[in-house]
Amino acid sequence: MRVGQGGRVPPRVRTPQRHDVEASHTTRAPPRSDLLSGQIARRAAEETGLDGQTDRLPTAAELYISHLPGLPSDDTTTLFGGTLPATAAASATSTDHSDAHLYFLMAQPRHIPNRHRLIIWFNGGPGCSSLDGAFIENGPFRVNKDGKTLKKVVSSWNEYATVIFLDQPAGTGFSYATSDFVTELDTAADQVVEFLINLYSIFPELSTMDTYLAGESYAGQYIPYIASAILETARIKIPLKGLVMGNGWYSPKDQYPAYLDYLVQRKLVTKGSATYKTIQKTTEECLKTLHEMEVKDPQMKGSTVVGTCEQILNDVTEGTKKGDLCLNQYDTSSYNRCEEEWPPEVTQVQPP
């Protein structure tokens, strides 16, 4: 399945990166720099050839984030972040090959857990940065309304688990490739495996933790492929314990038709109305295209052409509009000004 061919509710941000496993396992490292400066430093190393696939990996100390701008001085959350090589070799089923480097942000537990667990978080898109999750969903901080300071979140997932927010595939967020981007989900999954191999070389204790892959939206496509790649590789052994997917995009041919059923059930669209007929017609065209693609190439099963099927959501927006207010696709009990970002917090994590 092609990376860019899955339907879903659009990304919320329209503009698209050693120690023993004991109770006190948290890694502490010498002061480094803030996240932005660390990223610039990593890029400088990469541009000078110090971070290539065959060159040395950074140390934990080099990935340690000692400070985030605007973070309360009394916060003790231990953070690591940076880019690691993730170039996947061309496989028998795909010729994709990209000189990839994946960006991650890792937050260690704030409290001593009774059992060490690792959660790797993936936002969807495709192409939505997992920093979305880190700063507006389940991460340790939120950006305050002033856009300059951060506040601690006491319900974050890293309260009792190590959480990694991973920008993937290369080209998403701070992750990048110096050559072509991948277009196949199996190769994107191979990039994650390569990333994990390098990550475990730096943080070996992570490889023994119960591991969970978690995500939302298009992660419903990513996660099964990544889990399969992890289970099939003989290069590393990962104690993969579970998959967690919220609002996952699994089956376009089943989920696209559900839009109209849902709208009718919620009394947002009246059955038989002009809006109903418009959405129904577009849905039928979408399903026809999906079927034709599957007949032409069985490997495309479950895929969709964005231009055909994504039009359904455009029809929904136009058909349910109330003046300058549009139905909130993320919370259909509310309307917002058309073209307004959602959730409101995203305006605080983007430059004006």
CSV table of N, CA and C in Angstrom, one decimal, residues 103-263:
chain,number,residue,atom,x,y,z
A,103,TYR,N,13.6,11.7,13.4
A,103,TYR,CA,13.7,12.5,14.6
A,103,TYR,C,12.8,11.9,15.7
A,104,PHE,N,13.3,11.9,17.0
A,104,PHE,CA,12.5,11.4,18.1
A,104,PHE,C,12.6,12.4,19.3
A,105,LEU,N,11.6,12.4,20.1
A,105,LEU,CA,11.6,13.0,21.4
A,105,LEU,C,11.2,12.0,22.4
A,106,MET,N,12.1,11.7,23.4
A,106,MET,CA,11.8,10.7,24.4
A,106,MET,C,11.7,11.3,25.8
A,107,ALA,N,10.5,11.0,26.4
A,107,ALA,CA,10.3,11.5,27.8
A,107,ALA,C,10.3,10.3,28.7
A,108,GLN,N,11.2,10.3,29.7
A,108,GLN,CA,11.3,9.2,30.6
A,108,GLN,C,10.2,9.4,31.8
A,109,PRO,N,9.9,8.3,32.5
A,109,PRO,CA,8.9,8.3,33.5
A,109,PRO,C,9.2,9.4,34.6
A,110,ARG,N,8.1,10.0,35.1
A,110,ARG,CA,8.3,11.0,36.2
A,110,ARG,C,8.2,10.2,37.5
A,111,HIS,N,7.7,9.0,37.5
A,111,HIS,CA,7.6,8.2,38.7
A,111,HIS,C,8.2,6.9,38.5
A,112,ILE,N,8.7,6.2,39.5
A,112,ILE,CA,9.2,4.9,39.4
A,112,ILE,C,8.1,3.9,39.2
A,113,PRO,N,8.1,3.2,38.0
A,113,PRO,CA,7.1,2.3,37.7
A,113,PRO,C,7.3,0.9,38.3
A,114,ASN,N,6.3,0.1,38.5
A,114,ASN,CA,6.5,-1.2,39.0
A,114,ASN,C,7.0,-2.2,37.9
A,115,ARG,N,6.8,-1.8,36.7
A,115,ARG,CA,7.4,-2.5,35.6
A,115,ARG,C,7.7,-1.5,34.4
A,116,HIS,N,8.9,-1.6,33.9
A,116,HIS,CA,9.3,-0.6,32.9
A,116,HIS,C,8.6,-0.9,31.6
A,117,ARG,N,8.0,0.1,31.0
A,117,ARG,CA,7.3,0.0,29.7
A,117,ARG,C,7.7,1.1,28.8
A,118,LEU,N,7.7,0.8,27.5
A,118,LEU,CA,8.1,1.7,26.5
A,118,LEU,C,6.9,1.9,25.5
A,119,ILE,N,6.5,3.1,25.3
A,119,ILE,CA,5.4,3.4,24.4
A,119,ILE,C,6.0,4.2,23.2
A,120,ILE,N,5.8,3.8,22.0
A,120,ILE,CA,6.3,4.5,20.9
A,120,ILE,C,5.0,5.1,20.2
A,121,TRP,N,4.9,6.4,20.1
A,121,TRP,CA,3.7,7.1,19.6
A,121,TRP,C,3.9,7.6,18.2
A,122,PHE,N,2.9,7.3,17.4
A,122,PHE,CA,2.9,7.8,16.0
A,122,PHE,C,1.6,8.6,15.7
A,123,ASN,N,1.8,9.8,15.2
A,123,ASN,CA,0.6,10.5,14.7
A,123,ASN,C,0.4,10.0,13.3
A,124,GLY,N,-0.7,10.5,12.7
A,124,GLY,CA,-1.1,9.9,11.4
A,124,GLY,C,-0.7,10.8,10.2
A,125,GLY,N,-1.8,11.2,9.5
A,125,GLY,CA,-1.6,12.1,8.3
A,125,GLY,C,-2.1,11.4,7.1
A,126,PRO,N,-1.2,10.8,6.3
A,126,PRO,CA,0.3,10.6,6.5
A,126,PRO,C,1.0,11.9,6.5
A,127,GLY,N,2.1,12.0,7.2
A,127,GLY,CA,2.9,13.2,7.2
A,127,GLY,C,2.7,14.1,8.4
A,128,CYS,N,1.9,13.7,9.4
A,128,CYS,CA,1.7,14.5,10.6
A,128,CYS,C,2.8,14.2,11.7
A,129,SER,N,3.4,15.3,12.1
A,129,SER,CA,4.5,15.1,13.1
A,129,SER,C,4.0,14.6,14.4
A,130,SER,N,4.7,13.7,15.0
A,130,SER,CA,4.3,13.2,16.3
A,130,SER,C,4.5,14.2,17.5
A,131,LEU,N,5.2,15.3,17.1
A,131,LEU,CA,5.2,16.4,18.1
A,131,LEU,C,3.8,17.0,18.3
A,132,ASP,N,2.9,16.7,17.4
A,132,ASP,CA,1.5,17.0,17.6
A,132,ASP,C,1.0,16.3,18.9
A,133,GLY,N,1.3,15.0,19.0
A,133,GLY,CA,1.0,14.2,20.2
A,133,GLY,C,1.7,14.7,21.4
A,134,ALA,N,3.0,15.1,21.2
A,134,ALA,CA,3.8,15.5,22.4
A,134,ALA,C,3.3,16.8,23.0
A,135,PHE,N,2.9,17.7,22.2
A,135,PHE,CA,2.5,19.1,22.7
A,135,PHE,C,1.1,19.4,22.8
A,136,ILE,N,0.2,18.6,22.2
A,136,ILE,CA,-1.2,18.9,22.3
A,136,ILE,C,-2.1,17.7,22.6
A,137,GLU,N,-1.5,16.6,22.8
A,137,GLU,CA,-2.3,15.4,23.1
A,137,GLU,C,-1.9,14.6,24.4
A,138,ASN,N,-0.9,13.8,24.3
A,138,ASN,CA,-0.6,12.9,25.5
A,138,ASN,C,0.8,13.1,26.0
A,139,GLY,N,1.5,14.2,25.6
A,139,GLY,CA,2.9,14.4,26.0
A,139,GLY,C,3.0,15.2,27.3
A,140,PRO,N,4.2,15.4,27.8
A,140,PRO,CA,4.4,16.0,29.1
A,140,PRO,C,4.1,17.4,29.3
A,141,PHE,N,4.0,18.2,28.1
A,141,PHE,CA,3.9,19.6,28.2
A,141,PHE,C,2.8,20.1,27.3
A,142,ARG,N,2.3,21.3,27.6
A,142,ARG,CA,1.5,22.1,26.7
A,142,ARG,C,2.1,23.5,26.5
A,143,VAL,N,1.8,24.1,25.4
A,143,VAL,CA,2.3,25.5,25.1
A,143,VAL,C,1.2,26.4,25.7
A,144,ASN,N,1.6,27.3,26.5
A,144,ASN,CA,0.7,28.3,27.1
A,144,ASN,C,0.2,29.3,26.0
A,145,LYS,N,-0.9,30.0,26.4
A,145,LYS,CA,-1.5,30.9,25.4
A,145,LYS,C,-0.5,32.0,24.9
A,146,ASP,N,0.5,32.3,25.7
A,146,ASP,CA,1.4,33.3,25.3
A,146,ASP,C,2.3,32.8,24.1
A,147,GLY,N,2.3,31.5,23.9
A,147,GLY,CA,3.1,30.9,22.8
A,147,GLY,C,4.6,30.9,23.1
A,148,LYS,N,5.0,31.2,24.4
A,148,LYS,CA,6.4,31.3,24.7
A,148,LYS,C,6.8,30.4,25.9
A,149,THR,N,5.8,30.1,26.7
A,149,THR,CA,6.1,29.3,27.9
A,149,THR,C,5.4,27.9,27.8
A,150,LEU,N,5.8,27.0,28.6
A,150,LEU,CA,5.3,25.7,28.7
A,150,LEU,C,4.7,25.4,30.1
A,151,LYS,N,3.7,24.5,30.1
A,151,LYS,CA,3.2,24.1,31.4
A,151,LYS,C,3.2,22.5,31.5
A,152,LYS,N,3.4,22.0,32.6
A,152,LYS,CA,3.4,20.6,32.9
A,152,LYS,C,2.0,20.0,32.8
A,153,VAL,N,1.9,18.8,32.2
A,153,VAL,CA,0.7,18.1,32.1
A,153,VAL,C,0.8,16.9,33.1
A,154,VAL,N,-0.1,16.8,34.1
A,154,VAL,CA,0.0,15.7,35.1
A,154,VAL,C,-0.6,14.4,34.6
A,155,SER,N,-1.3,14.5,33.5
A,155,SER,CA,-2.0,13.2,32.9
A,155,SER,C,-1.2,12.7,31.7
A,156,SER,N,0.0,13.1,31.5
A,156,SER,CA,0.8,12.6,30.4
A,156,SER,C,1.1,11.2,30.5
A,157,TRP,N,1.3,10.6,29.3
A,157,TRP,CA,1.6,9.1,29.3
A,157,TRP,C,2.9,8.7,29.9
A,158,ASN,N,3.8,9.7,30.1
A,158,ASN,CA,5.1,9.4,30.6
A,158,ASN,C,5.1,9.5,32.2
A,159,GLU,N,4.0,9.5,32.8
A,159,GLU,CA,3.9,9.5,34.2
A,159,GLU,C,4.6,8.2,34.8
A,160,TYR,N,4.3,7.1,34.1
A,160,TYR,CA,4.8,5.8,34.6
A,160,TYR,C,5.4,5.0,33.4
A,161,ALA,N,5.7,5.6,32.3
A,161,ALA,CA,6.2,4.9,31.2
A,161,ALA,C,7.2,5.8,30.4
A,162,THR,N,8.1,5.2,29.7
A,162,THR,CA,9.0,5.9,28.8
A,162,THR,C,8.2,6.0,27.5
A,163,VAL,N,8.1,7.3,27.0
A,163,VAL,CA,7.3,7.5,25.8
A,163,VAL,C,8.2,8.2,24.7
A,164,ILE,N,8.2,7.6,23.5
A,164,ILE,CA,9.0,8.1,22.4
A,164,ILE,C,8.0,8.6,21.4
A,165,PHE,N,8.1,9.9,21.0
A,165,PHE,CA,7.3,10.5,19.9
A,165,PHE,C,8.2,10.5,18.7
A,166,LEU,N,7.8,9.7,17.7
A,166,LEU,CA,8.6,9.5,16.5
A,166,LEU,C,8.0,10.1,15.3
A,167,ASP,N,8.8,11.0,14.6
A,167,ASP,CA,8.5,11.5,13.3
A,167,ASP,C,8.9,10.6,12.2
A,168,GLN,N,7.9,10.0,11.6
A,168,GLN,CA,8.2,9.0,10.5
A,168,GLN,C,7.0,9.0,9.5
A,169,PRO,N,7.2,8.6,8.3
A,169,PRO,CA,8.5,8.2,7.7
A,169,PRO,C,9.3,9.5,7.4
A,170,ALA,N,10.6,9.3,6.9
A,170,ALA,CA,11.4,10.4,6.7
A,170,ALA,C,10.7,11.4,5.8
A,171,GLY,N,10.8,12.7,6.2
A,171,GLY,CA,10.1,13.8,5.5
A,171,GLY,C,9.0,14.3,6.4
A,172,THR,N,8.7,13.6,7.4
A,172,THR,CA,7.7,14.1,8.4
A,172,THR,C,8.3,14.9,9.5
A,173,GLY,N,7.8,16.0,9.9
A,173,GLY,CA,8.3,16.8,11.0
A,173,GLY,C,9.8,17.1,10.8
A,174,PHE,N,10.6,16.8,11.8
A,174,PHE,CA,12.0,17.1,11.7
A,174,PHE,C,12.8,15.9,11.1
A,175,SER,N,12.1,14.8,10.8
A,175,SER,CA,12.8,13.7,10.1
A,175,SER,C,13.0,14.1,8.6
A,176,TYR,N,14.1,13.6,8.0
A,176,TYR,CA,14.4,14.0,6.7
A,176,TYR,C,15.1,12.9,5.9
A,177,ALA,N,15.2,13.1,4.6
A,177,ALA,CA,16.0,12.2,3.8
A,177,ALA,C,16.7,13.0,2.8
A,178,THR,N,18.0,12.6,2.5
A,178,THR,CA,18.8,13.3,1.5
A,178,THR,C,18.6,12.8,0.1
A,179,SER,N,17.8,11.8,0.0
A,179,SER,CA,17.5,11.3,-1.3
A,179,SER,C,15.9,11.1,-1.4
A,180,ASP,N,15.4,10.3,-2.3
A,180,ASP,CA,14.0,10.2,-2.4
A,180,ASP,C,13.3,9.7,-1.2
A,181,PHE,N,12.0,10.1,-1.0
A,181,PHE,CA,11.2,9.7,0.1
A,181,PHE,C,10.6,8.3,-0.3
A,182,VAL,N,10.3,7.5,0.8
A,182,VAL,CA,9.7,6.2,0.5
A,182,VAL,C,8.2,6.4,0.1
A,183,THR,N,7.6,5.5,-0.6
A,183,THR,CA,6.2,5.6,-1.0
A,183,THR,C,5.5,4.3,-0.6
A,184,GLU,N,6.1,3.4,0.0
A,184,GLU,CA,5.5,2.1,0.4
A,184,GLU,C,5.5,1.9,1.9
A,185,LEU,N,4.4,1.4,2.5
A,185,LEU,CA,4.3,1.3,3.9
A,185,LEU,C,5.3,0.3,4.5
A,186,ASP,N,5.6,-0.8,3.7
A,186,ASP,CA,6.5,-1.8,4.3
A,186,ASP,C,7.9,-1.2,4.4
A,187,THR,N,8.3,-0.3,3.5
A,187,THR,CA,9.6,0.3,3.6
A,187,THR,C,9.6,1.4,4.7
A,188,ALA,N,8.5,2.1,4.8
A,188,ALA,CA,8.4,3.0,6.0
A,188,ALA,C,8.6,2.3,7.3
A,189,ALA,N,8.0,1.1,7.4
A,189,ALA,CA,8.2,0.3,8.6
A,189,ALA,C,9.6,-0.2,8.8
A,190,ASP,N,10.3,-0.5,7.7
A,190,ASP,CA,11.7,-0.9,7.8
A,190,ASP,C,12.5,0.3,8.3
A,191,GLN,N,12.2,1.5,8.0
A,191,GLN,CA,12.9,2.7,8.5
A,191,GLN,C,12.8,2.7,10.0
A,192,VAL,N,11.6,2.4,10.5
A,192,VAL,CA,11.4,2.4,12.0
A,192,VAL,C,12.3,1.3,12.6
A,193,VAL,N,12.4,0.1,12.0
A,193,VAL,CA,13.2,-0.9,12.5
A,193,VAL,C,14.7,-0.5,12.6
A,194,GLU,N,15.1,0.1,11.5
A,194,GLU,CA,16.5,0.6,11.5
A,194,GLU,C,16.7,1.7,12.6
A,195,PHE,N,15.7,2.5,12.7
A,195,PHE,CA,15.8,3.5,13.8
A,195,PHE,C,16.0,2.9,15.2
A,196,LEU,N,15.1,1.8,15.4
A,196,LEU,CA,15.2,1.2,16.7
A,196,LEU,C,16.5,0.4,16.9
A,197,ILE,N,17.1,-0.1,15.9
A,197,ILE,CA,18.4,-0.8,16.0
A,197,ILE,C,19.4,0.2,16.6
A,198,ASN,N,19.4,1.4,16.0
A,198,ASN,CA,20.3,2.5,16.4
A,198,ASN,C,20.0,3.0,17.8
A,199,LEU,N,18.7,3.2,18.0
A,199,LEU,CA,18.3,3.7,19.3
A,199,LEU,C,18.7,2.7,20.4
A,200,TYR,N,18.5,1.4,20.2
A,200,TYR,CA,18.9,0.5,21.3
A,200,TYR,C,20.4,0.4,21.5
A,201,SER,N,21.2,0.8,20.4
A,201,SER,CA,22.6,0.8,20.6
A,201,SER,C,23.0,1.9,21.6
A,202,ILE,N,22.2,3.0,21.6
A,202,ILE,CA,22.5,4.1,22.5
A,202,ILE,C,21.8,3.9,23.9
A,203,PHE,N,20.6,3.4,23.9
A,203,PHE,CA,19.9,3.1,25.1
A,203,PHE,C,19.5,1.7,25.2
A,204,PRO,N,20.5,0.8,25.5
A,204,PRO,CA,20.2,-0.7,25.5
A,204,PRO,C,19.1,-1.1,26.5
A,205,GLU,N,18.9,-0.4,27.5
A,205,GLU,CA,17.9,-0.8,28.5
A,205,GLU,C,16.5,-0.8,27.9
A,206,LEU,N,16.3,0.0,26.8
A,206,LEU,CA,15.0,0.1,26.2
A,206,LEU,C,14.6,-1.2,25.5
A,207,SER,N,15.5,-2.0,25.1
A,207,SER,CA,15.3,-3.2,24.4
A,207,SER,C,14.7,-4.3,25.3
A,208,THR,N,14.7,-4.1,26.6
A,208,THR,CA,14.2,-5.1,27.5
A,208,THR,C,12.8,-4.7,28.0
A,209,MET,N,12.4,-3.5,27.7
A,209,MET,CA,11.1,-3.0,28.2
A,209,MET,C,9.9,-3.6,27.4
A,210,ASP,N,8.8,-3.9,28.1
A,210,ASP,CA,7.6,-4.2,27.4
A,210,ASP,C,7.2,-3.0,26.5
A,211,THR,N,7.0,-3.3,25.2
A,211,THR,CA,6.9,-2.3,24.2
A,211,THR,C,5.5,-2.3,23.6
A,212,TYR,N,5.0,-1.0,23.5
A,212,TYR,CA,3.7,-0.9,22.9
A,212,TYR,C,3.8,0.2,21.8
A,213,LEU,N,3.2,-0.1,20.6
A,213,LEU,CA,3.1,0.8,19.5
A,213,LEU,C,1.7,1.5,19.6
A,214,ALA,N,1.7,2.8,19.7
A,214,ALA,CA,0.4,3.5,19.8
A,214,ALA,C,0.3,4.7,18.8
A,215,GLY,N,-0.9,5.0,18.4
A,215,GLY,CA,-1.1,6.1,17.5
A,215,GLY,C,-2.5,6.3,17.2
A,216,GLU,N,-2.8,7.2,16.2
A,216,GLU,CA,-4.1,7.6,15.9
A,216,GLU,C,-4.2,7.8,14.3
A,217,SER,N,-5.4,7.8,13.8
A,217,SER,CA,-5.7,8.1,12.4
A,217,SER,C,-4.9,7.2,11.5
A,218,TYR,N,-4.0,7.8,10.6
A,218,TYR,CA,-3.3,7.0,9.7
A,218,TYR,C,-2.3,6.0,10.3
A,219,ALA,N,-2.1,6.2,11.6
A,219,ALA,CA,-1.3,5.2,12.3
A,219,ALA,C,-2.0,3.8,12.3
A,220,GLY,N,-3.3,3.8,12.0
A,220,GLY,CA,-4.0,2.5,11.8
A,220,GLY,C,-3.4,1.8,10.6
A,221,GLN,N,-2.8,2.5,9.7
A,221,GLN,CA,-2.0,1.8,8.6
A,221,GLN,C,-0.6,1.6,9.0
A,222,TYR,N,0.1,2.6,9.6
A,222,TYR,CA,1.5,2.4,10.0
A,222,TYR,C,1.7,1.3,10.9
A,223,ILE,N,1.0,1.3,12.0
A,223,ILE,CA,1.3,0.4,13.2
A,223,ILE,C,1.3,-1.1,12.8
A,224,PRO,N,0.3,-1.6,12.1
A,224,PRO,CA,0.4,-3.0,11.7
A,224,PRO,C,1.6,-3.4,10.9
A,225,TYR,N,2.0,-2.5,10.0
A,225,TYR,CA,3.2,-2.8,9.2
A,225,TYR,C,4.4,-2.7,10.0
A,226,ILE,N,4.5,-1.8,10.9
A,226,ILE,CA,5.7,-1.6,11.8
A,226,ILE,C,5.8,-2.8,12.7
A,227,ALA,N,4.6,-3.2,13.3
A,227,ALA,CA,4.6,-4.4,14.2
A,227,ALA,C,5.1,-5.7,13.4
A,228,SER,N,4.6,-5.8,12.2
A,228,SER,CA,5.0,-7.0,11.4
A,228,SER,C,6.5,-7.0,11.1
A,229,ALA,N,7.0,-5.8,10.8
A,229,ALA,CA,8.5,-5.7,10.5
A,229,ALA,C,9.3,-6.0,11.8
A,230,ILE,N,8.8,-5.6,12.9
A,230,ILE,CA,9.5,-5.9,14.2
A,230,ILE,C,9.5,-7.4,14.5
A,231,LEU,N,8.4,-8.0,14.3
A,231,LEU,CA,8.3,-9.4,14.6
A,231,LEU,C,9.1,-10.3,13.6
A,232,GLU,N,9.2,-9.8,12.4
A,232,GLU,CA,9.9,-10.6,11.3
A,232,GLU,C,11.4,-10.4,11.3
A,233,THR,N,11.9,-9.3,11.8
A,233,THR,CA,13.3,-9.1,11.7
A,233,THR,C,14.1,-10.0,12.7
A,234,ALA,N,15.2,-10.5,12.3
A,234,ALA,CA,16.1,-11.3,13.2
A,234,ALA,C,17.2,-10.4,13.7
A,235,ARG,N,17.3,-9.2,13.4
A,235,ARG,CA,18.4,-8.3,13.8
A,235,ARG,C,18.3,-7.8,15.2
A,236,ILE,N,17.0,-7.7,15.7
A,236,ILE,CA,16.8,-7.3,17.1
A,236,ILE,C,15.6,-8.0,17.6
A,237,LYS,N,15.6,-8.2,18.9
A,237,LYS,CA,14.5,-8.8,19.6
A,237,LYS,C,13.8,-7.8,20.4
A,238,ILE,N,12.6,-7.5,20.1
A,238,ILE,CA,11.8,-6.5,20.9
A,238,ILE,C,10.6,-7.1,21.6
A,239,PRO,N,10.5,-6.9,22.9
A,239,PRO,CA,9.3,-7.5,23.6
A,239,PRO,C,8.1,-6.7,23.3
A,240,LEU,N,7.6,-6.9,22.1
A,240,LEU,CA,6.3,-6.2,21.7
A,240,LEU,C,5.1,-6.8,22.3
A,241,LYS,N,4.4,-6.0,23.2
A,241,LYS,CA,3.3,-6.5,24.0
A,241,LYS,C,2.0,-6.1,23.5
A,242,GLY,N,1.9,-5.0,22.7
A,242,GLY,CA,0.5,-4.6,22.3
A,242,GLY,C,0.5,-3.5,21.3
A,243,LEU,N,-0.6,-3.3,20.7
A,243,LEU,CA,-0.8,-2.2,19.8
A,243,LEU,C,-2.0,-1.4,20.3
A,244,VAL,N,-1.9,-0.1,20.2
A,244,VAL,CA,-2.9,0.8,20.7
A,244,VAL,C,-3.3,1.8,19.6
A,245,MET,N,-4.5,1.8,19.1
A,245,MET,CA,-4.9,2.7,18.0
A,245,MET,C,-6.2,3.3,18.3
A,246,GLY,N,-6.2,4.7,18.3
A,246,GLY,CA,-7.4,5.4,18.5
A,246,GLY,C,-7.9,6.1,17.2
A,247,ASN,N,-9.1,5.9,16.8
A,247,ASN,CA,-9.6,6.5,15.6
A,247,ASN,C,-8.8,6.1,14.4
A,248,GLY,N,-8.4,4.8,14.4
A,248,GLY,CA,-7.5,4.3,13.4
A,248,GLY,C,-8.1,4.2,12.0
A,249,TRP,N,-7.3,4.5,11.0
A,249,TRP,CA,-7.7,4.3,9.6
A,249,TRP,C,-7.3,3.0,9.1
A,250,TYR,N,-8.2,2.0,9.1
A,250,TYR,CA,-7.9,0.7,8.8
A,250,TYR,C,-8.3,0.2,7.4
A,251,SER,N,-9.6,0.5,7.1
A,251,SER,CA,-10.2,-0.1,5.8
A,251,SER,C,-11.0,1.0,5.1
A,252,PRO,N,-10.4,1.7,4.1
A,252,PRO,CA,-11.1,2.7,3.4
A,252,PRO,C,-12.5,2.3,2.8
A,253,LYS,N,-12.5,1.1,2.2
A,253,LYS,CA,-13.8,0.7,1.6
A,253,LYS,C,-14.9,0.5,2.6
A,254,ASP,N,-14.6,0.3,3.9
A,254,ASP,CA,-15.6,0.2,4.9
A,254,ASP,C,-15.8,1.5,5.6
A,255,GLN,N,-14.7,2.3,5.8
A,255,GLN,CA,-14.9,3.5,6.6
A,255,GLN,C,-15.4,4.7,5.8
A,256,TYR,N,-15.1,4.8,4.5
A,256,TYR,CA,-15.7,5.9,3.8
A,256,TYR,C,-17.2,5.9,3.8
A,257,PRO,N,-17.8,4.8,3.5
A,257,PRO,CA,-19.3,4.8,3.5
A,257,PRO,C,-19.9,5.1,4.9
A,258,ALA,N,-19.1,4.8,5.9
A,258,ALA,CA,-19.6,5.0,7.3
A,258,ALA,C,-19.8,6.5,7.6
A,259,TYR,N,-19.2,7.4,6.8
A,259,TYR,CA,-19.3,8.8,7.0
A,259,TYR,C,-20.8,9.2,6.9
A,260,LEU,N,-21.4,8.8,5.8
A,260,LEU,CA,-22.8,9.2,5.5
A,260,LEU,C,-23.8,8.5,6.6
A,261,ASP,N,-23.5,7.3,6.9
A,261,ASP,CA,-24.4,6.6,7.9
A,261,ASP,C,-24.3,7.4,9.2
A,262,TYR,N,-23.1,7.8,9.6
A,262,TYR,CA,-22.9,8.5,10.8
A,262,TYR,C,-23.6,9.9,10.8
A,263,LEU,N,-23.5,10.6,9.7
A,263,LEU,CA,-24.1,11.9,9.6
A,263,LEU,C,-25.6,11.8,9.8
